[in-house]
Amino acid sequence: MSDDRLDHEFALETLAIRSGQLRTDENSHSEPIFATSSFVFDSAEQAAQRFSGAEPGNVYSRFTNPTVRAFEQRLAALEKAERAVATASGMSAILSVALGLLSAGDHILASRSLFGTTHILFDKYLAKLGIQTRYVALTDLTAWQAAITSKTKLLFIETPSNPLSEVADIAALANIAHQQGALLVVDNCLCTPALQQPLTLGADIVVHSATKYIDGQGRSVGGAVVGSHDLLDAVYGVVRTCGPCMSPFNAWIALKGLETLPLRMQAHSAQALRLAIWLQEQPAVEKVYYAGLPTHAQHLLAAQQQTAFGGVLSFEVKGGKAAAWAWMNATRLLSITANLGDVKSTVTHPASTTHGRLSLEEKQAAGMSEGLIRISVGLENIEDLKADLNRGFAVLL
Ligand SMILES: *Cc1c(COP(=O)(O)O)cnc(C)c1O
């Protein structure tokens, strides 16, 4: 089996296709799936050597698996990282970071605009282990600076945020974290390394839900943690011991997904920008949230940090929830589902689904109105998409 011979010398598109290549003696061109739970040893002596770590090599697929490793190597190359560890899901990636790097008494300082389940993980399950989380506004650097204490061990953000596309200054937050001896963790799910590489801006760890753009076609659930050898050793220990490892089959899907990731992210971004501009002109639309629009509060920052603005946008229709639901129900092409990052365009009403557990005051504080609609813009023909959105607008007039 030949090992990865390429590394950081190639451009992103090349690394996406060629890094982490996996060839067996059969010489299959596409990387094989090692659908096996364990690996055989030549002798009792070798088994002992493998178990003790004296001899490198595969033992058991909760520890290592060649298909999973190929995905990890390819993702690490794209994020310009020393190492990646694949996990069963995006949530288990975040959990593994917390279990690996935090202890009872440590604090997390996080952005208020987070994926809903991440909030639950922090507030319900990490709190039970004695790890407290405080929240600040993603874009308010003064608030981050004021809230960090000697107990803060992790700063945690998503940028751009979902659904309102707020953009955080990664380099500035990394600075604030490092001055206090804390680490900055970035959930890079919405941009992927094809558009933004947080480690090159000073972040310490990147987490991914591979379920979204990395798979790209809504077929599997997966995740990953990316960073330095040092930090990832601790995270790997959790995955190996506690068991939220990625299955070889899901790793194969994610690995093949990475091959087209740069191309897809450019295409998703181009479609979303065109739709965002078009949506601004629609009379039933109150406001469009997309960092690619020059009127967006953090447009310049997003343009510096990212090579494009991504595929997720949201907009507010006049008439609140009734109008938003009527709009969604009138579309034919858009799939009503909470998932994002698929080649199929998807639509969701955050106030009654992903953010439904927030109180009215919390929704207002978060800027989440009842008329807000989020679209993950897919790769269908743009005119067909506009025609579909117009089906929604037709019932509002
Ligand atoms: C979906 C998502 C997650 C969780 O990932 P799963 O693969 O569903 O566990 C975490 N963060 C963000 C931003 C997400 O969109």
Tab-separated table of C-alpha atoms and ligand atoms in Angstrom:
chain	number	residue	atom	x	y	z
A	1	MET	CA	0.000	0.000	0.000
A	2	SER	CA	1.572	3.279	-1.028
A	3	ASP	CA	1.407	6.118	1.404
A	4	ASP	CA	0.517	9.710	0.723
A	5	ARG	CA	3.424	11.259	-1.160
A	6	LEU	CA	1.968	14.699	-1.720
A	7	ASP	CA	1.500	17.345	0.807
A	8	HIS	CA	1.220	21.045	1.133
A	9	GLU	CA	3.042	21.939	-2.088
A	10	PHE	CA	-0.051	21.651	-4.305
A	11	ALA	CA	-3.016	23.962	-4.810
A	12	LEU	CA	-6.300	23.308	-3.038
A	13	GLU	CA	-8.041	21.688	-6.022
A	14	THR	CA	-5.152	19.252	-6.485
A	15	LEU	CA	-4.940	18.378	-2.787
A	16	ALA	CA	-8.698	17.749	-2.723
A	17	ILE	CA	-8.265	15.070	-5.371
A	18	ARG	CA	-4.763	13.717	-4.807
A	19	SER	CA	-3.794	13.960	-1.137
A	20	GLY	CA	-4.463	10.964	1.088
A	21	GLN	CA	-4.446	8.640	-1.896
A	22	LEU	CA	-4.857	5.026	-0.975
A	23	ARG	CA	-3.669	2.252	-3.288
A	24	THR	CA	-3.654	-1.423	-2.466
A	25	ASP	CA	-1.833	-4.254	-4.209
A	26	GLU	CA	-4.889	-4.560	-6.473
A	27	ASN	CA	-4.166	-1.061	-7.784
A	28	SER	CA	-7.752	0.133	-7.822
A	29	HIS	CA	-7.757	3.746	-8.993
A	30	SER	CA	-10.582	4.846	-6.729
A	31	GLU	CA	-9.742	4.471	-3.046
A	32	PRO	CA	-11.064	1.175	-1.607
A	33	ILE	CA	-13.361	0.815	1.399
A	34	PHE	CA	-11.749	-1.279	4.117
A	35	ALA	CA	-14.954	-2.773	5.496
A	36	THR	CA	-13.336	-4.604	8.359
A	37	SER	CA	-13.540	-4.279	12.112
A	38	SER	CA	-10.114	-5.779	12.821
A	39	PHE	CA	-6.780	-6.604	11.179
A	40	VAL	CA	-4.821	-9.854	11.187
A	41	PHE	CA	-1.266	-10.196	12.509
A	42	ASP	CA	1.464	-12.389	11.035
A	43	SER	CA	2.403	-13.773	14.435
A	44	ALA	CA	1.746	-13.539	18.151
A	45	GLU	CA	4.907	-11.443	18.376
A	46	GLN	CA	3.556	-8.952	15.850
A	47	ALA	CA	0.202	-8.773	17.660
A	48	ALA	CA	2.021	-7.808	20.854
A	49	GLN	CA	4.126	-5.227	19.007
A	50	ARG	CA	1.073	-3.675	17.341
A	51	PHE	CA	-0.854	-3.503	20.601
A	52	SER	CA	2.010	-1.892	22.481
A	53	GLY	CA	2.514	0.611	19.674
A	54	ALA	CA	6.121	-0.515	19.165
A	55	GLU	CA	5.203	-1.395	15.581
A	56	PRO	CA	2.928	1.014	13.684
A	57	GLY	CA	-0.009	-0.522	11.848
A	58	ASN	CA	-3.685	-1.295	12.018
A	59	VAL	CA	-5.187	-3.213	14.902
A	60	TYR	CA	-8.874	-2.456	15.116
A	61	SER	CA	-11.123	-0.004	13.244
A	62	ARG	CA	-12.021	1.975	16.347
A	63	PHE	CA	-8.295	2.835	16.487
A	64	THR	CA	-7.384	3.213	12.820
A	65	ASN	CA	-8.728	2.180	9.444
A	66	PRO	CA	-7.056	2.872	6.078
A	67	THR	CA	-10.153	4.426	4.459
A	68	VAL	CA	-10.761	6.616	7.483
A	69	ARG	CA	-7.093	7.612	7.514
A	70	ALA	CA	-7.229	8.570	3.835
A	71	PHE	CA	-10.125	10.930	4.598
A	72	GLU	CA	-8.249	12.365	7.595
A	73	GLN	CA	-5.098	12.993	5.548
A	74	ARG	CA	-6.998	14.658	2.724
A	75	LEU	CA	-8.982	16.913	5.059
A	76	ALA	CA	-5.837	17.854	7.010
A	77	ALA	CA	-4.104	18.806	3.748
A	78	LEU	CA	-7.031	21.061	2.769
A	79	GLU	CA	-7.114	22.773	6.183
A	80	LYS	CA	-3.286	23.193	6.135
A	81	ALA	CA	-3.179	21.199	9.356
A	82	GLU	CA	-0.782	18.640	10.788
A	83	ARG	CA	-3.532	16.192	11.547
A	84	ALA	CA	-7.244	15.401	11.373
A	85	VAL	CA	-9.261	12.878	13.383
A	86	ALA	CA	-12.517	11.667	11.854
A	87	THR	CA	-15.576	11.217	14.070
A	88	ALA	CA	-19.030	9.663	13.789
A	89	SER	CA	-20.733	13.052	13.444
A	90	GLY	CA	-20.141	16.772	13.773
A	91	MET	CA	-21.519	16.659	17.308
A	92	SER	CA	-19.117	13.916	18.362
A	93	ALA	CA	-16.272	16.016	16.926
A	94	ILE	CA	-17.226	18.860	19.267
A	95	LEU	CA	-17.755	16.471	22.197
A	96	SER	CA	-14.346	14.872	21.606
A	97	VAL	CA	-12.633	18.280	21.645
A	98	ALA	CA	-14.294	19.085	24.972
A	99	LEU	CA	-13.553	15.711	26.588
A	100	GLY	CA	-9.991	15.710	25.292
A	101	LEU	CA	-8.995	19.233	26.245
A	102	LEU	CA	-11.195	20.342	29.164
A	103	SER	CA	-11.613	19.325	32.792
A	104	ALA	CA	-14.196	20.065	35.481
A	105	GLY	CA	-13.917	23.729	36.461
A	106	ASP	CA	-12.835	24.904	33.011
A	107	HIS	CA	-14.980	27.419	31.157
A	108	ILE	CA	-15.957	27.745	27.504
A	109	LEU	CA	-16.647	31.169	26.041
A	110	ALA	CA	-18.857	30.745	23.004
A	111	SER	CA	-20.716	32.730	20.439
A	112	ARG	CA	-24.435	33.074	21.036
A	113	SER	CA	-25.055	32.192	17.377
A	114	LEU	CA	-24.361	28.480	17.406
A	115	PHE	CA	-25.851	25.353	15.909
A	116	GLY	CA	-28.743	24.478	18.268
A	117	THR	CA	-27.436	21.070	19.306
A	118	THR	CA	-24.046	22.577	20.190
A	119	HIS	CA	-25.896	24.805	22.692
A	120	ILE	CA	-27.547	21.716	24.201
A	121	LEU	CA	-24.221	19.858	24.377
A	122	PHE	CA	-22.637	22.774	26.236
A	123	ASP	CA	-25.540	23.720	28.522
A	124	LYS	CA	-26.876	20.280	29.400
A	125	TYR	CA	-24.121	17.686	29.036
A	126	LEU	CA	-20.819	19.548	29.508
A	127	ALA	CA	-22.407	21.491	32.384
A	128	LYS	CA	-23.056	18.131	34.070
A	129	LEU	CA	-19.300	17.453	33.961
A	130	GLY	CA	-18.543	20.790	35.605
A	131	ILE	CA	-17.653	22.643	32.403
A	132	GLN	CA	-19.513	25.949	32.193
A	133	THR	CA	-20.240	27.940	29.058
A	134	ARG	CA	-20.833	31.674	28.794
A	135	TYR	CA	-22.127	33.290	25.622
A	136	VAL	CA	-21.298	36.565	23.898
A	137	ALA	CA	-22.302	38.180	20.615
A	138	LEU	CA	-20.237	36.726	17.765
A	139	THR	CA	-19.139	40.041	16.261
A	140	ASP	CA	-18.608	42.079	19.462
A	141	LEU	CA	-14.842	41.831	20.140
A	142	THR	CA	-15.121	44.071	23.212
A	143	ALA	CA	-17.606	41.627	24.748
A	144	TRP	CA	-15.255	38.680	24.121
A	145	GLN	CA	-12.384	40.575	25.682
A	146	ALA	CA	-14.501	41.521	28.693
A	147	ALA	CA	-15.912	38.025	29.265
A	148	ILE	CA	-12.705	35.972	29.075
A	149	THR	CA	-11.274	34.923	32.458
A	150	SER	CA	-8.402	32.807	33.745
A	151	LYS	CA	-10.825	29.853	33.799
A	152	THR	CA	-11.627	30.198	30.095
A	153	LYS	CA	-9.895	27.388	28.244
A	154	LEU	CA	-11.802	27.420	24.940
A	155	LEU	CA	-13.342	30.057	22.702
A	156	PHE	CA	-15.870	28.478	20.359
A	157	ILE	CA	-17.372	30.044	17.230
A	158	GLU	CA	-19.082	29.361	13.922
A	159	THR	CA	-18.385	31.812	11.142
A	160	PRO	CA	-20.371	32.679	9.126
A	161	SER	CA	-23.191	31.972	11.537
A	162	ASN	CA	-26.323	30.122	10.556
A	163	PRO	CA	-28.935	31.369	9.679
A	164	LEU	CA	-28.029	35.086	9.888
A	165	SER	CA	-24.584	35.025	8.201
A	166	GLU	CA	-22.763	37.045	10.861
A	167	VAL	CA	-18.993	36.909	10.389
A	168	ALA	CA	-16.424	36.745	13.218
A	169	ASP	CA	-12.899	38.129	13.029
A	170	ILE	CA	-10.949	34.872	13.449
A	171	ALA	CA	-7.496	36.468	13.826
A	172	ALA	CA	-8.734	38.955	16.447
A	173	LEU	CA	-10.493	36.231	18.467
A	174	ALA	CA	-7.411	34.009	18.258
A	175	ASN	CA	-5.431	36.883	19.751
A	176	ILE	CA	-7.896	37.372	22.578
A	177	ALA	CA	-7.808	33.629	23.309
A	178	HIS	CA	-4.021	33.316	23.207
A	179	GLN	CA	-3.427	36.314	25.495
A	180	GLN	CA	-5.324	34.370	28.146
A	181	GLY	CA	-3.716	31.019	27.312
A	182	ALA	CA	-6.978	29.713	25.823
A	183	LEU	CA	-7.615	27.985	22.474
A	184	LEU	CA	-9.834	29.152	19.631
A	185	VAL	CA	-12.050	26.456	18.103
A	186	VAL	CA	-13.819	27.227	14.820
A	187	ASP	CA	-16.738	25.186	13.486
A	188	ASN	CA	-15.920	25.528	9.769
A	189	CYS	CA	-18.979	23.684	8.553
A	190	LEU	CA	-20.501	26.482	6.467
A	191	CYS	CA	-17.333	27.525	4.610
A	192	THR	CA	-15.306	24.297	4.571
A	193	PRO	CA	-11.550	24.560	3.875
A	194	ALA	CA	-12.422	25.289	0.261
A	195	LEU	CA	-13.430	28.836	1.271
A	196	GLN	CA	-11.779	29.457	4.650
A	197	GLN	CA	-8.847	27.931	6.512
A	198	PRO	CA	-9.161	29.120	10.129
A	199	LEU	CA	-5.839	27.579	11.255
A	200	THR	CA	-3.959	29.864	8.850
A	201	LEU	CA	-5.678	32.833	10.565
A	202	GLY	CA	-4.568	31.782	14.051
A	203	ALA	CA	-7.306	29.384	15.204
A	204	ASP	CA	-6.075	26.302	17.060
A	205	ILE	CA	-8.705	23.718	16.184
A	206	VAL	CA	-11.270	23.331	13.419
A	207	VAL	CA	-14.316	21.092	13.793
A	208	HIS	CA	-16.486	19.845	10.964
A	209	SER	CA	-19.787	18.233	10.350
A	210	ALA	CA	-18.850	16.166	7.287
A	211	THR	CA	-22.583	15.577	6.943
A	212	LYS	CA	-22.958	18.935	5.215
A	213	TYR	CA	-20.792	20.222	2.347
A	214	ILE	CA	-17.996	17.641	2.707
A	215	ASP	CA	-20.388	14.837	1.794
A	216	GLY	CA	-22.245	17.356	-0.312
A	217	GLN	CA	-25.040	15.045	-1.411
A	218	GLY	CA	-26.809	14.329	1.874
A	219	ARG	CA	-25.863	10.640	2.064
A	220	SER	CA	-24.125	10.175	5.398
A	221	VAL	CA	-23.398	11.581	8.844
A	222	GLY	CA	-19.803	12.288	9.846
A	223	GLY	CA	-17.427	14.747	11.440
A	224	ALA	CA	-13.808	15.638	12.032
A	225	VAL	CA	-11.433	17.567	14.270
A	226	VAL	CA	-8.422	19.255	12.673
A	227	GLY	CA	-5.318	20.844	14.239
A	228	SER	CA	-1.781	20.280	15.503
A	229	HIS	CA	-0.337	16.864	16.446
A	230	ASP	CA	-0.167	18.010	20.030
A	231	LEU	CA	-3.824	18.962	20.464
A	232	LEU	CA	-5.109	16.170	18.235
A	233	ASP	CA	-3.366	13.498	20.309
A	234	ALA	CA	-5.748	14.327	23.155
A	235	VAL	CA	-8.770	14.328	20.855
A	236	TYR	CA	-7.739	11.039	19.219
A	237	GLY	CA	-7.472	9.453	22.662
A	238	VAL	CA	-11.146	10.254	23.269
A	239	VAL	CA	-12.286	8.886	19.907
A	240	ARG	CA	-10.234	5.701	20.309
A	241	THR	CA	-11.375	5.105	23.887
A	242	CYS	CA	-14.946	6.389	23.942
A	243	GLY	CA	-15.697	5.168	20.446
A	244	PRO	CA	-17.324	7.916	18.337
A	245	CYS	CA	-15.212	6.858	15.360
A	246	MET	CA	-16.202	7.271	11.718
A	247	SER	CA	-17.282	4.153	9.854
A	248	PRO	CA	-15.137	3.167	6.832
A	249	PHE	CA	-18.133	3.485	4.527
A	250	ASN	CA	-18.934	7.025	5.691
A	251	ALA	CA	-15.240	7.895	5.480
A	252	TRP	CA	-15.223	6.751	1.863
A	253	ILE	CA	-18.213	8.987	1.051
A	254	ALA	CA	-16.567	11.955	2.771
A	255	LEU	CA	-13.244	11.222	1.071
A	256	LYS	CA	-14.862	11.184	-2.372
A	257	GLY	CA	-16.890	14.258	-1.426
A	258	LEU	CA	-13.680	16.203	-0.792
A	259	GLU	CA	-12.610	15.638	-4.415
A	260	THR	CA	-15.299	17.956	-5.741
A	261	LEU	CA	-15.498	20.243	-2.686
A	262	PRO	CA	-13.580	23.261	-4.114
A	263	LEU	CA	-15.632	23.156	-7.300
A	264	ARG	CA	-18.937	22.748	-5.472
A	265	MET	CA	-18.230	25.513	-2.956
A	266	GLN	CA	-17.484	27.968	-5.752
A	267	ALA	CA	-20.693	26.938	-7.520
A	268	HIS	CA	-22.827	27.081	-4.327
A	269	SER	CA	-21.383	30.523	-3.557
A	270	ALA	CA	-21.999	31.894	-7.054
A	271	GLN	CA	-25.618	30.669	-7.023
A	272	ALA	CA	-26.256	32.042	-3.518
A	273	LEU	CA	-24.839	35.465	-4.398
A	274	ARG	CA	-27.042	35.708	-7.488
A	275	LEU	CA	-30.115	34.677	-5.513
A	276	ALA	CA	-29.293	37.082	-2.652
A	277	ILE	CA	-29.072	40.013	-5.080
A	278	TRP	CA	-32.301	38.938	-6.780
A	279	LEU	CA	-34.105	38.461	-3.457
A	280	GLN	CA	-33.289	42.025	-2.422
A	281	GLU	CA	-35.384	43.250	-5.339
A	282	GLN	CA	-38.496	41.274	-4.399
A	283	PRO	CA	-41.278	43.470	-2.924
A	284	ALA	CA	-42.321	40.844	-0.342
A	285	VAL	CA	-38.781	40.662	1.083
A	286	GLU	CA	-37.960	42.790	4.127
A	287	LYS	CA	-34.275	41.961	4.435
A	288	VAL	CA	-31.682	39.552	3.005
A	289	TYR	CA	-28.894	38.095	5.190
A	290	TYR	CA	-25.833	37.084	3.167
A	291	ALA	CA	-22.223	38.152	3.783
A	292	GLY	CA	-21.629	38.409	0.022
A	293	LEU	CA	-23.866	41.484	-0.205
A	294	PRO	CA	-21.898	44.760	-0.038
A	295	THR	CA	-24.533	46.079	2.396
A	296	HIS	CA	-23.776	43.279	4.913
A	297	ALA	CA	-22.175	44.657	8.108
A	298	GLN	CA	-19.149	42.311	7.911
A	299	HIS	CA	-18.870	42.097	4.128
A	300	LEU	CA	-15.268	43.353	4.004
A	301	LEU	CA	-14.142	41.048	6.791
A	302	ALA	CA	-15.799	38.090	5.056
A	303	ALA	CA	-14.079	39.057	1.795
A	304	GLN	CA	-10.705	39.052	3.598
A	305	GLN	CA	-11.177	35.784	5.465
A	306	GLN	CA	-13.002	33.782	2.833
A	307	THR	CA	-12.452	33.207	-0.872
A	308	ALA	CA	-16.235	33.238	-1.456
A	309	PHE	CA	-19.343	33.667	0.693
A	310	GLY	CA	-20.823	30.187	0.807
A	311	GLY	CA	-24.153	28.668	-0.093
A	312	VAL	CA	-26.401	29.545	2.857
A	313	LEU	CA	-28.542	32.675	2.889
A	314	SER	CA	-31.649	33.776	4.679
A	315	PHE	CA	-34.288	36.405	4.159
A	316	GLU	CA	-37.246	37.849	5.965
A	317	VAL	CA	-40.633	37.992	4.301
A	318	LYS	CA	-43.241	40.566	5.246
A	319	GLY	CA	-46.134	38.983	7.160
A	320	GLY	CA	-44.350	36.881	9.783
A	321	LYS	CA	-44.751	33.165	10.279
A	322	ALA	CA	-47.968	32.762	8.276
A	323	ALA	CA	-46.330	34.349	5.237
A	324	ALA	CA	-43.107	32.360	5.670
A	325	TRP	CA	-44.991	29.062	5.900
A	326	ALA	CA	-47.251	29.925	2.944
A	327	TRP	CA	-44.152	30.850	0.939
A	328	MET	CA	-42.418	27.558	1.758
A	329	ASN	CA	-45.478	25.447	1.065
A	330	ALA	CA	-45.898	27.039	-2.369
A	331	THR	CA	-42.424	26.073	-3.605
A	332	ARG	CA	-42.053	22.795	-5.494
A	333	LEU	CA	-38.321	22.362	-6.038
A	334	LEU	CA	-36.962	23.362	-2.617
A	335	SER	CA	-36.861	20.512	-0.097
A	336	ILE	CA	-38.285	21.442	3.294
A	337	THR	CA	-35.585	19.979	5.534
A	338	ALA	CA	-33.207	21.245	8.180
A	339	ASN	CA	-30.133	19.822	6.444
A	340	LEU	CA	-27.785	22.067	4.508
A	341	GLY	CA	-24.815	21.733	2.196
A	342	ASP	CA	-26.539	19.440	-0.292
A	343	VAL	CA	-26.509	19.829	-4.089
A	344	LYS	CA	-30.298	19.897	-3.644
A	345	SER	CA	-31.581	23.272	-2.452
A	346	THR	CA	-33.197	23.073	0.965
A	347	VAL	CA	-35.405	25.490	2.878
A	348	THR	CA	-36.199	25.820	6.554
A	349	HIS	CA	-38.130	28.132	8.892
A	350	PRO	CA	-35.632	28.572	11.751
A	351	ALA	CA	-38.073	30.139	14.249
A	352	SER	CA	-40.252	26.990	14.327
A	353	THR	CA	-37.572	24.318	13.784
A	354	THR	CA	-33.857	24.720	14.482
A	355	HIS	CA	-34.460	27.656	16.855
A	356	GLY	CA	-37.939	26.603	18.004
A	357	ARG	CA	-36.893	25.961	21.595
A	358	LEU	CA	-35.860	29.630	22.094
A	359	SER	CA	-38.319	31.932	23.849
A	360	LEU	CA	-39.744	34.913	21.959
A	361	GLU	CA	-37.324	37.243	23.784
A	362	GLU	CA	-34.364	35.017	22.974
A	363	LYS	CA	-35.386	34.915	19.321
A	364	GLN	CA	-35.666	38.690	19.263
A	365	ALA	CA	-32.290	39.098	20.962
A	366	ALA	CA	-30.779	36.787	18.360
A	367	GLY	CA	-32.415	38.746	15.528
A	368	MET	CA	-34.429	35.682	14.561
A	369	SER	CA	-37.782	36.907	13.265
A	370	GLU	CA	-40.871	34.780	12.595
A	371	GLY	CA	-40.718	35.750	8.923
A	372	LEU	CA	-37.167	34.452	8.481
A	373	ILE	CA	-36.574	31.750	5.844
A	374	ARG	CA	-33.223	30.016	5.373
A	375	ILE	CA	-32.152	28.533	2.079
A	376	SER	CA	-29.153	26.301	1.505
A	377	VAL	CA	-28.708	27.084	-2.159
A	378	GLY	CA	-28.053	23.966	-4.194
A	379	LEU	CA	-26.748	23.449	-7.686
A	380	GLU	CA	-29.986	23.263	-9.676
A	381	ASN	CA	-30.257	25.692	-12.585
A	382	ILE	CA	-30.510	29.243	-11.226
A	383	GLU	CA	-33.495	30.184	-13.411
A	384	ASP	CA	-35.391	27.115	-12.198
A	385	LEU	CA	-34.607	28.168	-8.621
A	386	LYS	CA	-35.833	31.724	-9.191
A	387	ALA	CA	-39.007	30.359	-10.779
A	388	ASP	CA	-39.520	28.208	-7.691
A	389	LEU	CA	-38.960	31.116	-5.302
A	390	ASN	CA	-41.445	33.080	-7.397
A	391	ARG	CA	-44.075	30.390	-6.721
A	392	GLY	CA	-43.662	31.377	-3.083
A	393	PHE	CA	-43.856	35.094	-3.747
A	394	ALA	CA	-46.939	34.633	-5.956
A	395	VAL	CA	-49.026	33.457	-2.979
A	396	LEU	CA	-47.975	36.452	-0.862
A	397	LEU	CA	-49.217	39.096	-3.289
B	1	LIG	C1	-24.945	20.089	11.374
B	1	LIG	C2	-24.017	20.906	12.141
B	1	LIG	C3	-23.334	20.384	13.246
B	1	LIG	C4	-23.565	18.976	13.755
B	1	LIG	O1	-23.154	18.027	12.829
B	1	LIG	P1	-23.788	16.541	12.774
B	1	LIG	O2	-22.986	15.905	11.696
B	1	LIG	O3	-25.238	16.698	12.446
B	1	LIG	O4	-23.575	15.929	14.104
B	1	LIG	C5	-22.454	21.203	13.912
B	1	LIG	N1	-22.240	22.465	13.524
B	1	LIG	C6	-22.885	23.009	12.477
B	1	LIG	C7	-22.605	24.416	12.087
B	1	LIG	C8	-23.783	22.257	11.746
B	1	LIG	O5	-24.437	22.799	10.715
